[in-house]
Structure formats: C-alpha cells, structure tokens
JSON list of C-alpha atoms in Angstrom, two decimals:
[
{"chain": "A", "resi": 232, "resn": "LEU", "atom": "CA", "xyz": [-75.53, -138.84, -24.26]},
{"chain": "A", "resi": 233, "resn": "VAL", "atom": "CA", "xyz": [-74.96, -138.72, -28.02]},
{"chain": "A", "resi": 234, "resn": "PHE", "atom": "CA", "xyz": [-77.40, -137.31, -30.56]},
{"chain": "A", "resi": 235, "resn": "HIS", "atom": "CA", "xyz": [-77.31, -138.84, -34.01]},
{"chain": "A", "resi": 236, "resn": "SER", "atom": "CA", "xyz": [-80.24, -137.16, -35.72]},
{"chain": "A", "resi": 237, "resn": "PHE", "atom": "CA", "xyz": [-79.76, -135.22, -38.94]},
{"chain": "A", "resi": 238, "resn": "ALA", "atom": "CA", "xyz": [-81.71, -132.26, -37.56]},
{"chain": "A", "resi": 239, "resn": "TRP", "atom": "CA", "xyz": [-79.37, -132.01, -34.56]},
{"chain": "A", "resi": 240, "resn": "GLU", "atom": "CA", "xyz": [-76.28, -132.16, -36.77]},
{"chain": "A", "resi": 241, "resn": "LYS", "atom": "CA", "xyz": [-77.72, -129.48, -39.07]},
{"chain": "A", "resi": 242, "resn": "LEU", "atom": "CA", "xyz": [-78.40, -127.25, -36.07]},
{"chain": "A", "resi": 243, "resn": "LEU", "atom": "CA", "xyz": [-74.85, -127.63, -34.86]},
{"chain": "A", "resi": 244, "resn": "MET", "atom": "CA", "xyz": [-73.48, -126.84, -38.33]},
{"chain": "A", "resi": 245, "resn": "THR", "atom": "CA", "xyz": [-75.66, -123.75, -38.82]},
{"chain": "A", "resi": 246, "resn": "LYS", "atom": "CA", "xyz": [-73.50, -120.67, -38.85]},
{"chain": "A", "resi": 247, "resn": "LEU", "atom": "CA", "xyz": [-75.02, -117.83, -36.83]},
{"chain": "A", "resi": 248, "resn": "PHE", "atom": "CA", "xyz": [-72.32, -115.15, -37.01]},
{"chain": "A", "resi": 249, "resn": "TYR", "atom": "CA", "xyz": [-69.86, -113.56, -39.43]},
{"chain": "A", "resi": 250, "resn": "ASN", "atom": "CA", "xyz": [-66.51, -112.19, -38.37]},
{"chain": "A", "resi": 251, "resn": "PRO", "atom": "CA", "xyz": [-65.55, -108.68, -39.60]},
{"chain": "A", "resi": 252, "resn": "LYS", "atom": "CA", "xyz": [-63.74, -110.02, -42.69]},
{"chain": "A", "resi": 253, "resn": "GLU", "atom": "CA", "xyz": [-66.74, -112.10, -43.77]},
{"chain": "A", "resi": 254, "resn": "THR", "atom": "CA", "xyz": [-69.08, -109.18, -43.08]},
{"chain": "A", "resi": 255, "resn": "ALA", "atom": "CA", "xyz": [-66.96, -106.78, -45.12]},
{"chain": "A", "resi": 256, "resn": "GLU", "atom": "CA", "xyz": [-66.88, -109.28, -47.98]},
{"chain": "A", "resi": 257, "resn": "ARG", "atom": "CA", "xyz": [-70.67, -109.67, -47.81]},
{"chain": "A", "resi": 258, "resn": "LEU", "atom": "CA", "xyz": [-71.06, -105.88, -48.03]},
{"chain": "A", "resi": 259, "resn": "SER", "atom": "CA", "xyz": [-68.30, -105.48, -50.68]},
{"chain": "A", "resi": 260, "resn": "ILE", "atom": "CA", "xyz": [-66.39, -103.00, -48.51]},
{"chain": "A", "resi": 261, "resn": "SER", "atom": "CA", "xyz": [-63.01, -103.12, -46.81]},
{"chain": "A", "resi": 262, "resn": "THR", "atom": "CA", "xyz": [-62.61, -104.18, -43.20]},
{"chain": "A", "resi": 263, "resn": "ARG", "atom": "CA", "xyz": [-61.37, -100.65, -42.46]},
{"chain": "A", "resi": 264, "resn": "THR", "atom": "CA", "xyz": [-64.57, -99.14, -43.88]},
{"chain": "A", "resi": 265, "resn": "LEU", "atom": "CA", "xyz": [-66.59, -101.60, -41.81]},
{"chain": "A", "resi": 266, "resn": "ALA", "atom": "CA", "xyz": [-64.63, -100.59, -38.69]},
{"chain": "A", "resi": 267, "resn": "ASN", "atom": "CA", "xyz": [-65.22, -96.90, -39.49]},
{"chain": "A", "resi": 268, "resn": "LYS", "atom": "CA", "xyz": [-68.96, -97.54, -39.88]},
{"chain": "A", "resi": 269, "resn": "ARG", "atom": "CA", "xyz": [-68.99, -99.44, -36.60]},
{"chain": "A", "resi": 270, "resn": "ALA", "atom": "CA", "xyz": [-67.23, -96.55, -34.82]},
{"chain": "A", "resi": 271, "resn": "ALA", "atom": "CA", "xyz": [-69.60, -93.99, -36.38]},
{"chain": "A", "resi": 272, "resn": "GLY", "atom": "CA", "xyz": [-72.63, -96.05, -35.40]},
{"chain": "A", "resi": 273, "resn": "ASN", "atom": "CA", "xyz": [-73.97, -96.42, -38.95]},
{"chain": "A", "resi": 274, "resn": "GLY", "atom": "CA", "xyz": [-72.89, -99.96, -39.72]},
{"chain": "A", "resi": 275, "resn": "PRO", "atom": "CA", "xyz": [-74.64, -103.27, -39.24]},
{"chain": "A", "resi": 276, "resn": "PRO", "atom": "CA", "xyz": [-75.53, -104.49, -35.73]},
{"chain": "A", "resi": 277, "resn": "TYR", "atom": "CA", "xyz": [-72.73, -106.34, -33.96]},
{"chain": "A", "resi": 278, "resn": "PHE", "atom": "CA", "xyz": [-71.73, -107.55, -30.57]},
{"chain": "A", "resi": 279, "resn": "LYS", "atom": "CA", "xyz": [-68.38, -107.59, -28.84]},
{"chain": "A", "resi": 280, "resn": "MET", "atom": "CA", "xyz": [-67.44, -110.17, -26.24]},
{"chain": "A", "resi": 281, "resn": "ASP", "atom": "CA", "xyz": [-63.97, -110.41, -24.76]},
{"chain": "A", "resi": 282, "resn": "GLY", "atom": "CA", "xyz": [-62.69, -108.11, -27.50]},
{"chain": "A", "resi": 283, "resn": "VAL", "atom": "CA", "xyz": [-64.07, -110.28, -30.31]},
{"chain": "A", "resi": 284, "resn": "ILE", "atom": "CA", "xyz": [-66.50, -108.64, -32.74]},
{"chain": "A", "resi": 285, "resn": "ARG", "atom": "CA", "xyz": [-69.19, -110.73, -34.38]},
{"chain": "A", "resi": 286, "resn": "TYR", "atom": "CA", "xyz": [-72.08, -109.88, -36.69]},
{"chain": "A", "resi": 287, "resn": "PRO", "atom": "CA", "xyz": [-75.27, -111.94, -36.35]},
{"chain": "A", "resi": 288, "resn": "ILE", "atom": "CA", "xyz": [-76.07, -113.13, -39.88]},
{"chain": "A", "resi": 289, "resn": "ASN", "atom": "CA", "xyz": [-79.81, -112.58, -39.54]},
{"chain": "A", "resi": 290, "resn": "LYS", "atom": "CA", "xyz": [-79.25, -108.99, -38.36]},
{"chain": "A", "resi": 291, "resn": "LEU", "atom": "CA", "xyz": [-76.82, -108.34, -41.20]},
{"chain": "A", "resi": 292, "resn": "GLU", "atom": "CA", "xyz": [-79.36, -109.54, -43.76]},
{"chain": "A", "resi": 293, "resn": "SER", "atom": "CA", "xyz": [-82.01, -107.28, -42.19]},
{"chain": "A", "resi": 294, "resn": "PHE", "atom": "CA", "xyz": [-79.54, -104.37, -42.29]},
{"chain": "A", "resi": 295, "resn": "ILE", "atom": "CA", "xyz": [-78.96, -104.99, -46.00]},
{"chain": "A", "resi": 296, "resn": "SER", "atom": "CA", "xyz": [-82.69, -105.21, -46.70]},
{"chain": "A", "resi": 297, "resn": "LYS", "atom": "CA", "xyz": [-83.37, -101.93, -44.89]},
{"chain": "A", "resi": 298, "resn": "HIS", "atom": "CA", "xyz": [-80.74, -100.13, -46.95]},
{"chain": "A", "resi": 299, "resn": "ILE", "atom": "CA", "xyz": [-81.96, -101.17, -50.39]},
{"chain": "A", "resi": 300, "resn": "HIS", "atom": "CA", "xyz": [-83.04, -98.20, -52.47]},
{"chain": "A", "resi": 301, "resn": "HIS", "atom": "CA", "xyz": [-85.43, -98.55, -55.39]},
{"chain": "A", "resi": 302, "resn": "ASN", "atom": "CA", "xyz": [-85.56, -96.40, -58.44]},
{"chain": "A", "resi": 303, "resn": "ALA", "atom": "CA", "xyz": [-88.55, -94.08, -57.86]},
{"chain": "A", "resi": 304, "resn": "ARG", "atom": "CA", "xyz": [-89.45, -93.90, -61.56]},
{"chain": "A", "resi": 305, "resn": "ILE", "atom": "CA", "xyz": [-89.70, -97.67, -61.89]},
{"chain": "A", "resi": 306, "resn": "ALA", "atom": "CA", "xyz": [-91.50, -98.03, -58.54]},
{"chain": "A", "resi": 307, "resn": "ASN", "atom": "CA", "xyz": [-94.13, -95.51, -59.70]},
{"chain": "A", "resi": 308, "resn": "GLY", "atom": "CA", "xyz": [-94.63, -97.23, -63.04]},
{"chain": "A", "resi": 309, "resn": "LYS", "atom": "CA", "xyz": [-93.14, -94.38, -65.09]},
{"chain": "A", "resi": 310, "resn": "ASP", "atom": "CA", "xyz": [-90.52, -96.47, -66.85]}
]
C-alpha cells in the first residue's frame, strides 16, 4: 500500500526531535553545558532510548518559553 498524498508526505518529513548538538545550537550553549544541565536536572526535557538522547522539539520550545524573563519596568509600564 503506497500513500501519495501531500499531507502524508509532510507528516513523514516533519521533524519531531533534536539531537543534543541541534538542541545546544538552538539554546546557544555548548553540548557540554547541555550535558551538565541534563545531569543536574535543570535542562530541557529529553528522553533516552538505547543510549541515544533526543529532545522533543515541542517540549524544547515550551522550555524556552517558560524561561523567558521580561524587564519588570517595561512590563509595569514605567519605561
């Protein structure tokens, strides 16, 4: 059975995970820093299967969003 629909092809091409190098690049940190954060438990969510570490892209984006800090003066309309 062969599927030839554009939607199916797009689904197959959708990337769901980053490897540690891609994740570190996305966060503008080194892979060593990412590994240290993973070991300390304060990095982005990941999973490990058969010794391979992967970061779900949607969870990484949520992690980034949760760690955005806003300038309090601007947020309170004082600037």
